[in-house]
Short mmCIF file of C-alpha atoms and ligand atoms in Angstrom, two decimals:
data_model
loop_
_atom_site.label_atom_id
_atom_site.label_comp_id
_atom_site.label_asym_id
_atom_site.label_seq_id
_atom_site.Cartn_x
_atom_site.Cartn_y
_atom_site.Cartn_z
CA MET A 1 66.78 74.65 205.19
CA MET A 2 64.32 71.91 206.05
CA ILE A 3 63.67 68.96 203.73
CA PHE A 4 60.08 68.28 202.59
CA GLU A 5 59.06 64.61 202.43
CA THR A 6 56.16 64.56 199.96
CA HIS A 7 55.25 60.86 200.10
CA ALA A 8 55.50 58.42 203.00
CA HIS A 9 53.33 55.74 204.63
CA TYR A 10 54.12 55.87 208.36
CA ASP A 11 50.80 54.18 209.09
CA ASP A 12 52.33 51.00 207.56
CA GLU A 13 52.79 48.06 209.93
CA GLY A 14 56.51 48.15 209.09
CA PHE A 15 56.69 51.08 211.53
CA ASP A 16 54.70 49.50 214.38
CA GLU A 17 57.84 48.94 216.49
CA ASP A 18 59.27 52.45 216.44
CA ARG A 19 56.80 54.79 214.69
CA ASP A 20 56.75 57.49 217.36
CA LEU A 21 60.47 57.37 218.05
CA LEU A 22 61.21 57.69 214.34
CA LEU A 23 58.75 60.54 213.76
CA MET A 24 60.06 62.39 216.81
CA SER A 25 63.58 62.23 215.33
CA MET A 26 62.57 63.84 212.01
CA GLN A 27 63.00 67.51 212.80
CA GLU A 28 66.42 67.15 214.44
CA ASN A 29 67.44 65.40 211.19
CA LYS A 30 66.19 68.37 209.13
CA ILE A 31 63.06 66.65 207.83
CA GLY A 32 60.71 69.59 208.36
CA TYR A 33 57.51 68.37 206.68
CA VAL A 34 55.98 64.97 205.97
CA ILE A 35 52.94 64.15 203.84
CA ASN A 36 51.53 60.84 205.05
CA VAL A 37 49.71 59.50 202.03
CA GLY A 38 46.42 57.60 202.27
CA ALA A 39 46.20 54.49 200.11
CA SER A 40 42.96 52.93 201.39
CA LEU A 41 40.07 54.00 203.61
CA GLU A 42 41.82 52.62 206.70
CA SER A 43 45.18 54.24 205.88
CA THR A 44 43.41 57.53 205.19
CA ARG A 45 41.95 57.35 208.70
CA ARG A 46 45.37 56.55 210.15
CA SER A 47 47.10 59.27 208.12
CA ILE A 48 44.73 61.86 209.57
CA GLU A 49 45.41 60.50 213.07
CA LEU A 50 49.16 60.97 212.55
CA ALA A 51 48.60 64.48 211.17
CA GLU A 52 46.57 65.38 214.26
CA LYS A 53 49.34 64.09 216.51
CA TYR A 54 52.36 65.73 214.84
CA PRO A 55 52.35 69.39 213.77
CA PHE A 56 54.80 68.76 210.90
CA VAL A 57 52.83 65.81 209.49
CA TYR A 58 50.07 66.44 206.92
CA ALA A 59 47.72 63.88 205.41
CA SER A 60 46.28 63.06 202.04
CA ALA A 61 42.97 61.24 201.70
CA GLY A 62 42.42 58.73 198.93
CA VAL A 63 42.24 55.15 197.74
CA HIS A 64 45.09 53.61 195.71
CA PRO A 65 44.01 51.98 192.41
CA SER A 66 44.82 48.49 193.73
CA GLU A 67 42.43 49.06 196.67
CA THR A 68 39.49 50.51 194.72
CA ALA A 69 37.42 47.30 194.99
CA GLU A 70 36.63 48.37 198.59
CA LEU A 71 34.85 51.54 197.45
CA ASN A 72 31.08 52.01 197.29
CA GLU A 73 28.75 55.02 197.49
CA ASN A 74 28.56 54.87 201.30
CA ASN A 75 32.26 54.81 202.09
CA PHE A 76 32.98 57.25 199.27
CA GLU A 77 30.77 59.68 201.15
CA TRP A 78 32.87 59.03 204.27
CA LEU A 79 36.03 59.73 202.22
CA ARG A 80 34.53 62.96 200.92
CA LYS A 81 33.94 64.14 204.49
CA GLN A 82 37.59 63.46 205.48
CA CYS A 83 38.82 65.71 202.69
CA VAL A 84 37.71 68.89 204.42
CA HIS A 85 39.84 68.15 207.52
CA ARG A 86 42.21 71.08 208.10
CA LYS A 87 45.31 68.88 207.78
CA VAL A 88 44.24 67.01 204.65
CA VAL A 89 46.24 68.82 201.98
CA ALA A 90 45.65 66.59 198.95
CA ILE A 91 43.61 63.75 197.47
CA GLY A 92 45.63 60.61 196.89
CA GLU A 93 47.17 58.43 196.13
CA ILE A 94 44.79 57.82 193.23
CA GLY A 95 45.34 56.58 189.69
CA LEU A 96 45.74 53.37 187.72
CA ASP A 97 47.93 50.32 188.30
CA TYR A 98 47.83 47.76 185.48
CA TYR A 99 50.81 45.80 186.80
CA TRP A 100 48.38 43.72 188.88
CA GLU A 101 45.40 41.87 187.35
CA GLU A 102 42.94 43.09 189.97
CA PRO A 103 40.83 45.16 190.32
CA ALA A 104 39.48 45.22 186.74
CA HIS A 105 40.60 48.25 184.73
CA GLU A 106 37.02 49.53 184.55
CA ILE A 107 36.74 49.61 188.36
CA GLN A 108 40.08 51.40 188.68
CA LYS A 109 39.09 53.96 186.04
CA LEU A 110 35.70 54.61 187.63
CA TRP A 111 37.11 55.40 191.10
CA PHE A 112 40.08 57.30 189.71
CA SER A 113 37.63 59.58 187.90
CA ARG A 114 35.35 59.93 190.90
CA GLN A 115 38.24 60.87 193.22
CA LEU A 116 39.63 63.28 190.64
CA ASP A 117 36.22 64.99 190.39
CA LEU A 118 36.11 65.17 194.19
CA ALA A 119 39.51 66.91 194.28
CA LYS A 120 38.27 69.41 191.71
CA ALA A 121 35.11 70.11 193.71
CA ILE A 122 37.03 70.81 196.94
CA ARG A 123 39.98 72.48 195.17
CA LYS A 124 42.81 70.33 196.47
CA PRO A 125 45.76 68.92 194.49
CA ILE A 126 46.00 65.23 193.62
CA ILE A 127 48.73 62.65 194.20
CA ILE A 128 48.86 60.29 191.22
CA HIS A 129 49.99 56.66 191.32
CA SER A 130 50.37 55.32 187.77
CA ARG A 131 52.05 52.08 186.83
CA ASP A 132 51.98 50.42 183.39
CA ALA A 133 49.05 52.66 182.53
CA ALA A 134 50.60 55.76 180.94
CA LYS A 135 48.02 56.42 178.24
CA ASP A 136 44.84 55.75 180.26
CA THR A 137 46.15 57.87 183.15
CA TYR A 138 46.92 60.80 180.90
CA ASP A 139 43.59 60.49 179.03
CA ILE A 140 41.49 60.43 182.21
CA MET A 141 43.41 63.37 183.66
CA SER A 142 42.87 65.39 180.48
CA ALA A 143 39.19 64.44 180.19
CA HIS A 144 38.49 65.33 183.85
CA GLY A 145 40.32 68.64 183.85
CA ALA A 146 43.18 67.69 186.18
CA LYS A 147 44.82 70.93 185.06
CA GLU A 148 42.51 72.66 187.54
CA THR A 149 43.66 70.66 190.57
CA GLY A 150 47.36 70.29 189.82
CA GLY A 151 49.38 67.88 191.91
CA VAL A 152 52.20 65.40 191.60
CA ILE A 153 52.94 62.26 189.60
CA HIS A 154 54.41 60.22 192.41
CA CYS A 155 57.32 57.78 191.87
CA PHE A 156 57.47 58.81 188.21
CA SER A 157 58.29 55.80 186.00
CA TYR A 158 57.58 56.97 182.45
CA SER A 159 59.67 58.77 179.81
CA ALA A 160 61.16 62.27 179.93
CA GLU A 161 58.76 63.33 177.13
CA MET A 162 55.78 62.18 179.20
CA ALA A 163 57.15 64.01 182.26
CA LEU A 164 57.22 67.27 180.31
CA GLU A 165 53.60 66.72 179.19
CA TYR A 166 52.58 66.42 182.84
CA VAL A 167 54.54 69.54 183.75
CA LYS A 168 52.60 71.35 181.01
CA MET A 169 49.42 70.18 182.75
CA GLY A 170 50.65 71.76 185.99
CA PHE A 171 51.95 68.60 187.65
CA TYR A 172 55.12 68.13 189.67
CA ILE A 173 57.31 65.05 189.18
CA GLY A 174 57.95 62.98 192.31
CA VAL A 175 61.51 61.61 192.46
CA GLY A 176 62.53 58.94 194.97
CA GLY A 177 65.04 56.20 195.66
CA VAL A 178 64.99 54.77 192.12
CA VAL A 179 67.14 57.74 190.98
CA THR A 180 70.04 56.28 193.01
CA PHE A 181 69.77 52.78 191.46
CA LYS A 182 72.30 51.62 188.88
CA ASN A 183 69.42 50.61 186.56
CA GLY A 184 67.64 53.96 187.06
CA ARG A 185 68.75 55.49 183.76
CA LYS A 186 65.25 56.38 182.57
CA LEU A 187 64.56 58.38 185.73
CA LYS A 188 67.95 60.07 185.40
CA GLU A 189 66.85 61.33 181.95
CA VAL A 190 63.62 62.59 183.51
CA VAL A 191 65.55 64.52 186.16
CA GLU A 192 67.78 66.02 183.45
CA ALA A 193 64.78 67.12 181.39
CA VAL A 194 62.43 68.47 184.05
CA PRO A 195 63.23 71.94 185.50
CA ILE A 196 64.10 71.73 189.21
CA GLU A 197 61.09 74.00 189.90
CA TRP A 198 58.87 71.01 189.00
CA ILE A 199 60.59 68.28 191.03
CA LEU A 200 59.50 67.04 194.48
CA LEU A 201 61.49 64.81 196.85
CA GLU A 202 59.81 61.66 198.13
CA THR A 203 60.66 58.26 199.59
CA ASP A 204 57.44 56.16 199.45
CA SER A 205 58.60 54.76 202.83
CA PRO A 206 58.70 51.96 203.88
CA TYR A 207 59.33 50.97 200.23
CA LEU A 208 62.08 51.77 197.69
CA ALA A 209 65.00 52.73 199.92
CA PRO A 210 67.77 54.50 197.96
CA GLU A 211 71.37 53.36 197.67
CA PRO A 212 73.30 52.68 199.89
CA ASN A 213 70.32 51.32 201.84
CA ARG A 214 68.54 49.61 198.95
CA GLY A 215 66.45 46.63 200.09
CA MET A 216 66.14 47.86 203.69
CA ARG A 217 63.13 49.53 205.28
CA ASN A 218 62.96 53.06 203.96
CA SER A 219 62.33 56.24 205.95
CA SER A 220 62.45 59.97 205.26
CA LEU A 221 65.91 60.02 206.89
CA ASN A 222 67.16 58.67 203.53
CA LEU A 223 66.01 61.76 201.60
CA PRO A 224 69.52 63.32 201.57
CA TYR A 225 70.76 60.44 199.34
CA ILE A 226 68.07 61.28 196.81
CA ALA A 227 68.76 65.02 196.95
CA GLU A 228 72.52 64.41 196.52
CA ARG A 229 71.92 62.36 193.39
CA ILE A 230 69.60 65.01 191.91
CA ALA A 231 72.21 67.69 192.68
CA GLU A 232 74.82 65.61 190.84
CA ILE A 233 72.60 65.08 187.78
CA LYS A 234 71.55 68.73 187.55
CA GLY A 235 74.94 70.25 188.44
CA MET A 236 73.52 72.10 191.43
CA THR A 237 74.54 72.19 195.08
CA TYR A 238 72.80 69.98 197.61
CA ASP A 239 71.48 73.06 199.45
CA GLU A 240 69.96 74.48 196.26
CA VAL A 241 68.13 71.21 195.60
CA ILE A 242 66.72 71.15 199.15
CA SER A 243 65.67 74.77 199.13
CA VAL A 244 63.97 74.71 195.70
CA THR A 245 62.19 71.37 196.21
CA THR A 246 60.92 72.44 199.65
CA GLU A 247 59.53 75.64 198.14
CA ASN A 248 57.92 73.57 195.36
CA ALA A 249 56.18 71.30 197.85
CA LYS A 250 54.97 74.19 200.02
CA ARG A 251 53.54 75.87 196.93
CA MET A 252 51.80 72.72 195.76
CA TYR A 253 50.34 71.71 199.15
CA GLN A 254 49.67 75.35 200.10
CA ILE A 255 51.58 75.11 203.37
CA GLU A 256 52.56 78.59 204.48
CA CYS A 257 55.05 78.30 207.33
NI1 NI B 1 52.78 55.45 198.09
#
């Protein structure tokens, strides 16, 4: 059974030295699918390029909350046009990030809402990035009918109660390297509480490498460490975790084969 990587950034300059070599090694290492996630206009363009080059790579198109200051009506129109590309399977990553001062919350909220409405109009799921902004994220998603798009809360960092609220809204919970960290107790509770049918595997490469590679450059080849930890927490076998989470991701991104 192939592993589904639901969140990576192979357009990142951290992969400039060996990007093609690494991507060409994925399938022999049982990584069968990769979503390369757009986080700015430029990375959306590069994600689509990668998806055109590799059959097993898919792209998402979107602007990360910390990059929303670059958006205006003209380039938003460009973004809208990218979304209909046959290998763009989601809109994201979009959301709110209040950890950093900039851009102002109002700017982040405006472009989060606009991108969410876009996803609804073209009927594609959304990839949510939310940090230190639990209430505003949930409120905007409710107000803009995110239930209709569905999607994933990537790198989930809130409580188990909150996770179950998102599941009720039709959202999957993205679980990555943090689940292997000694101080990752909160995420462990989330994994205990959320049914395996609502969990997706992700790395956020090149960031957040799991133990035993914490602190190093991350890649999808580390996904087995994350799946092993989830199997341990949920009392399942490793193979069950891989097979269910791959099915989850294919369902969410509507990838047939
Ligand atoms: Ni990301």
